[in-house]
């Protein structure tokens, strides 16, 4: 499921007027730029990760978040995935969704060692769970993608007495959009 729908973009982004044929591509580009800037996937995705675990750990920090655990998205942890491969009882742990963390609740620690755990999980947002601030930022990014089409590298333009100066960019994004995406960067708990 896409983070933004073409109907939503058409309603909120004035640059989308008379450019309906480009909306899906513009949304795809905007989400791709946001993913690249944040260093992670924002859209709900399934993951299968084998982890090295240090001795004494009671919490696992997953590389993608927020975790999604529901009837359609299971969280499965397997001990010794390269050997006996024992699925751990789900009553041993709890997911802290927004932090992307899985904590032991039985007072124990996670099995330690090289490639000691396999974690199969889902993480990310859907159009229904996307935080309002991130939704607004993605809409602004779609508007920028549409507005700046063909103006790569241009800092200002003028035509027939009308001039426009473009916002400074950071890592290829307008500074204001980069600032709004910063809390969603990998390694940042938001």
Tab-separated table of C-alpha atoms in Angstrom:
chain	number	residue	atom	x	y	z
A	1	UNK	CA	0.000	0.000	0.000
A	2	UNK	CA	1.439	3.377	-1.001
A	3	UNK	CA	2.177	5.980	1.652
A	4	UNK	CA	0.346	8.655	-0.370
A	5	UNK	CA	-2.496	8.181	-2.833
A	6	UNK	CA	-2.775	10.110	-6.117
A	7	UNK	CA	-6.116	11.506	-4.882
A	8	UNK	CA	-4.483	12.828	-1.709
A	9	UNK	CA	-1.668	14.420	-3.704
A	10	UNK	CA	-4.131	15.990	-6.151
A	11	UNK	CA	-6.071	17.481	-3.223
A	12	UNK	CA	-3.065	18.873	-1.324
A	13	UNK	CA	-0.424	19.687	-3.942
A	14	UNK	CA	-1.226	22.611	-6.269
A	15	UNK	CA	1.656	21.607	-8.572
A	16	UNK	CA	-0.304	18.406	-9.353
A	17	UNK	CA	-2.984	20.303	-11.290
A	18	UNK	CA	-3.070	19.110	-14.896
A	19	UNK	CA	-0.188	16.693	-14.215
A	20	UNK	CA	-2.205	13.645	-13.156
A	21	UNK	CA	-0.140	11.383	-15.417
A	22	UNK	CA	2.972	12.154	-13.376
A	23	UNK	CA	1.515	11.706	-9.883
A	24	UNK	CA	2.418	8.040	-9.369
A	25	UNK	CA	5.983	8.668	-10.563
A	26	UNK	CA	6.278	11.825	-8.440
A	27	UNK	CA	5.059	9.978	-5.328
A	28	UNK	CA	7.459	7.113	-6.032
A	29	UNK	CA	10.371	9.545	-6.478
A	30	UNK	CA	9.477	11.497	-3.334
A	31	UNK	CA	9.230	8.366	-1.181
A	32	UNK	CA	12.504	7.090	-2.693
A	33	UNK	CA	14.248	10.384	-1.895
A	34	UNK	CA	12.877	10.293	1.660
A	35	UNK	CA	13.995	6.658	2.103
A	36	UNK	CA	17.467	7.519	0.834
A	37	UNK	CA	17.767	10.574	3.087
A	38	UNK	CA	16.495	8.653	6.128
A	39	UNK	CA	18.664	5.608	5.433
A	40	UNK	CA	15.718	3.248	5.830
A	41	UNK	CA	12.444	2.222	4.220
A	42	UNK	CA	9.469	4.226	5.436
A	43	UNK	CA	6.829	2.026	3.781
A	44	UNK	CA	5.668	-1.181	5.512
A	45	UNK	CA	8.006	-4.022	4.505
A	46	UNK	CA	8.749	-7.553	5.734
A	47	UNK	CA	12.279	-8.286	6.995
A	48	UNK	CA	14.285	-11.404	7.780
A	49	UNK	CA	17.451	-10.611	9.768
A	50	UNK	CA	20.078	-12.876	11.334
A	51	UNK	CA	21.742	-11.102	14.257
A	52	UNK	CA	24.947	-11.306	16.253
A	53	UNK	CA	23.991	-10.830	19.913
A	54	UNK	CA	26.323	-9.645	22.682
A	55	UNK	CA	26.130	-11.413	26.068
A	56	UNK	CA	23.685	-9.984	28.605
A	57	UNK	CA	21.335	-8.184	26.201
A	58	UNK	CA	17.702	-7.881	27.297
A	59	UNK	CA	16.640	-5.729	24.305
A	60	UNK	CA	17.159	-6.059	20.560
A	61	UNK	CA	17.132	-2.900	18.455
A	62	UNK	CA	15.895	-3.708	14.972
A	63	UNK	CA	17.328	-1.783	12.001
A	64	UNK	CA	13.833	-0.811	10.740
A	65	UNK	CA	10.935	0.698	12.689
A	66	UNK	CA	8.158	1.143	13.717
A	67	UNK	CA	7.548	-2.559	14.257
A	68	UNK	CA	4.161	-3.834	13.129
A	69	UNK	CA	2.816	-6.886	14.947
A	70	UNK	CA	-0.793	-7.873	14.249
A	71	UNK	CA	-2.857	-10.670	12.699
A	72	UNK	CA	-1.285	-10.021	9.287
A	73	UNK	CA	2.291	-9.314	10.443
A	74	UNK	CA	3.956	-11.868	12.702
A	75	UNK	CA	7.070	-11.406	14.807
A	76	UNK	CA	9.090	-14.635	14.922
A	77	UNK	CA	12.410	-15.085	16.707
A	78	UNK	CA	14.470	-18.222	16.128
A	79	UNK	CA	17.400	-19.254	18.345
A	80	UNK	CA	20.429	-20.839	16.612
A	81	UNK	CA	19.132	-20.348	13.043
A	82	UNK	CA	22.171	-22.136	11.550
A	83	UNK	CA	21.867	-25.151	13.865
A	84	UNK	CA	18.927	-26.619	15.783
A	85	UNK	CA	16.726	-23.607	14.873
A	86	UNK	CA	14.325	-23.342	17.794
A	87	UNK	CA	11.484	-20.810	17.540
A	88	UNK	CA	11.300	-18.885	20.818
A	89	UNK	CA	7.975	-18.703	22.639
A	90	UNK	CA	6.305	-15.337	22.000
A	91	UNK	CA	5.521	-15.003	25.724
A	92	UNK	CA	9.253	-14.401	26.324
A	93	UNK	CA	9.299	-11.000	24.621
A	94	UNK	CA	7.334	-7.890	23.737
A	95	UNK	CA	7.705	-5.488	20.812
A	96	UNK	CA	8.120	-1.779	21.554
A	97	UNK	CA	6.747	-0.768	18.168
A	98	UNK	CA	7.721	2.897	17.815
A	99	UNK	CA	11.265	2.300	19.014
A	100	UNK	CA	11.815	-0.780	16.855
A	101	UNK	CA	12.837	-2.661	19.982
A	102	UNK	CA	12.107	-6.187	21.167
A	103	UNK	CA	12.502	-6.725	24.935
A	104	UNK	CA	12.672	-9.888	26.981
A	105	UNK	CA	9.878	-9.895	29.567
A	106	UNK	CA	10.782	-13.049	31.478
A	107	UNK	CA	13.856	-11.504	33.139
A	108	UNK	CA	16.225	-13.426	30.889
A	109	UNK	CA	18.702	-12.320	28.263
A	110	UNK	CA	18.834	-13.100	24.561
A	111	UNK	CA	20.936	-16.073	23.416
A	112	UNK	CA	24.380	-14.610	22.723
A	113	UNK	CA	26.816	-15.311	19.936
A	114	UNK	CA	27.627	-14.962	16.276
A	115	UNK	CA	24.442	-15.340	14.188
A	116	UNK	CA	22.603	-16.430	17.338
A	117	UNK	CA	19.124	-15.119	16.430
A	118	UNK	CA	16.964	-14.886	13.337
A	119	UNK	CA	14.231	-12.246	13.559
A	120	UNK	CA	11.401	-12.174	11.032
A	121	UNK	CA	9.363	-9.006	11.380
A	122	UNK	CA	7.475	-6.220	9.627
A	123	UNK	CA	8.208	-2.527	10.016
A	124	UNK	CA	7.190	0.773	8.481
A	125	UNK	CA	4.128	2.873	7.756
A	126	UNK	CA	1.042	2.573	5.582
A	127	UNK	CA	-1.150	5.406	4.353
A	128	UNK	CA	-3.336	4.730	7.418
A	129	UNK	CA	-0.513	4.776	10.004
A	130	UNK	CA	1.685	7.515	8.524
A	131	UNK	CA	2.253	10.244	11.171
A	132	UNK	CA	0.717	13.600	10.214
A	133	UNK	CA	4.073	15.410	10.197
A	134	UNK	CA	5.661	12.819	7.925
A	135	UNK	CA	2.597	12.870	5.638
A	136	UNK	CA	2.884	16.654	5.298
A	137	UNK	CA	6.614	16.400	4.595
A	138	UNK	CA	6.090	13.751	1.901
A	139	UNK	CA	3.390	15.923	0.287
A	140	UNK	CA	5.833	18.853	0.289
A	141	UNK	CA	8.465	16.593	-1.247
A	142	UNK	CA	6.044	15.530	-4.012
A	143	UNK	CA	5.326	19.228	-4.682
A	144	UNK	CA	9.065	19.924	-4.876
A	145	UNK	CA	9.633	16.976	-7.252
A	146	UNK	CA	6.892	18.296	-9.562
A	147	UNK	CA	7.994	21.942	-9.260
A	148	UNK	CA	11.687	21.290	-9.822
A	149	UNK	CA	11.308	18.895	-12.775
A	150	UNK	CA	13.932	19.881	-15.335
A	151	UNK	CA	15.527	22.507	-13.069
A	152	UNK	CA	18.365	20.373	-11.750
A	153	UNK	CA	21.014	22.618	-10.239
A	154	UNK	CA	19.133	25.865	-10.859
A	155	UNK	CA	19.289	28.250	-7.897
A	156	UNK	CA	17.048	30.893	-9.433
A	157	UNK	CA	15.126	31.622	-12.606
A	158	UNK	CA	13.576	34.687	-14.170
A	159	UNK	CA	11.259	35.160	-17.111
A	160	UNK	CA	9.371	38.258	-18.302
A	161	UNK	CA	10.072	40.218	-15.122
A	162	UNK	CA	9.106	37.358	-12.803
A	163	UNK	CA	11.874	35.692	-10.805
A	164	UNK	CA	12.037	32.850	-8.339
A	165	UNK	CA	14.861	31.760	-6.027
A	166	UNK	CA	14.958	28.142	-4.908
A	167	UNK	CA	15.663	26.989	-1.381
A	168	UNK	CA	19.160	25.727	-0.511
A	169	UNK	CA	19.449	21.945	-0.655
A	170	UNK	CA	20.902	19.441	1.803
A	171	UNK	CA	21.791	16.001	0.435
A	172	UNK	CA	19.713	16.802	-2.642
A	173	UNK	CA	16.598	17.915	-0.742
A	174	UNK	CA	15.337	21.393	0.144
A	175	UNK	CA	16.652	22.365	3.596
A	176	UNK	CA	13.164	22.618	5.163
A	177	UNK	CA	12.208	19.125	3.952
A	178	UNK	CA	15.546	17.666	5.101
A	179	UNK	CA	14.979	19.215	8.538
A	180	UNK	CA	11.467	17.745	8.734
A	181	UNK	CA	12.751	14.261	7.762
A	182	UNK	CA	15.659	14.316	10.238
A	183	UNK	CA	13.695	12.702	13.137
A	184	UNK	CA	12.915	9.723	10.876
A	185	UNK	CA	16.544	8.995	9.968
A	186	UNK	CA	17.884	5.523	10.774
A	187	UNK	CA	19.324	5.380	14.263
A	188	UNK	CA	16.909	8.059	15.494
A	189	UNK	CA	14.021	6.968	17.677
A	190	UNK	CA	10.969	8.992	16.655
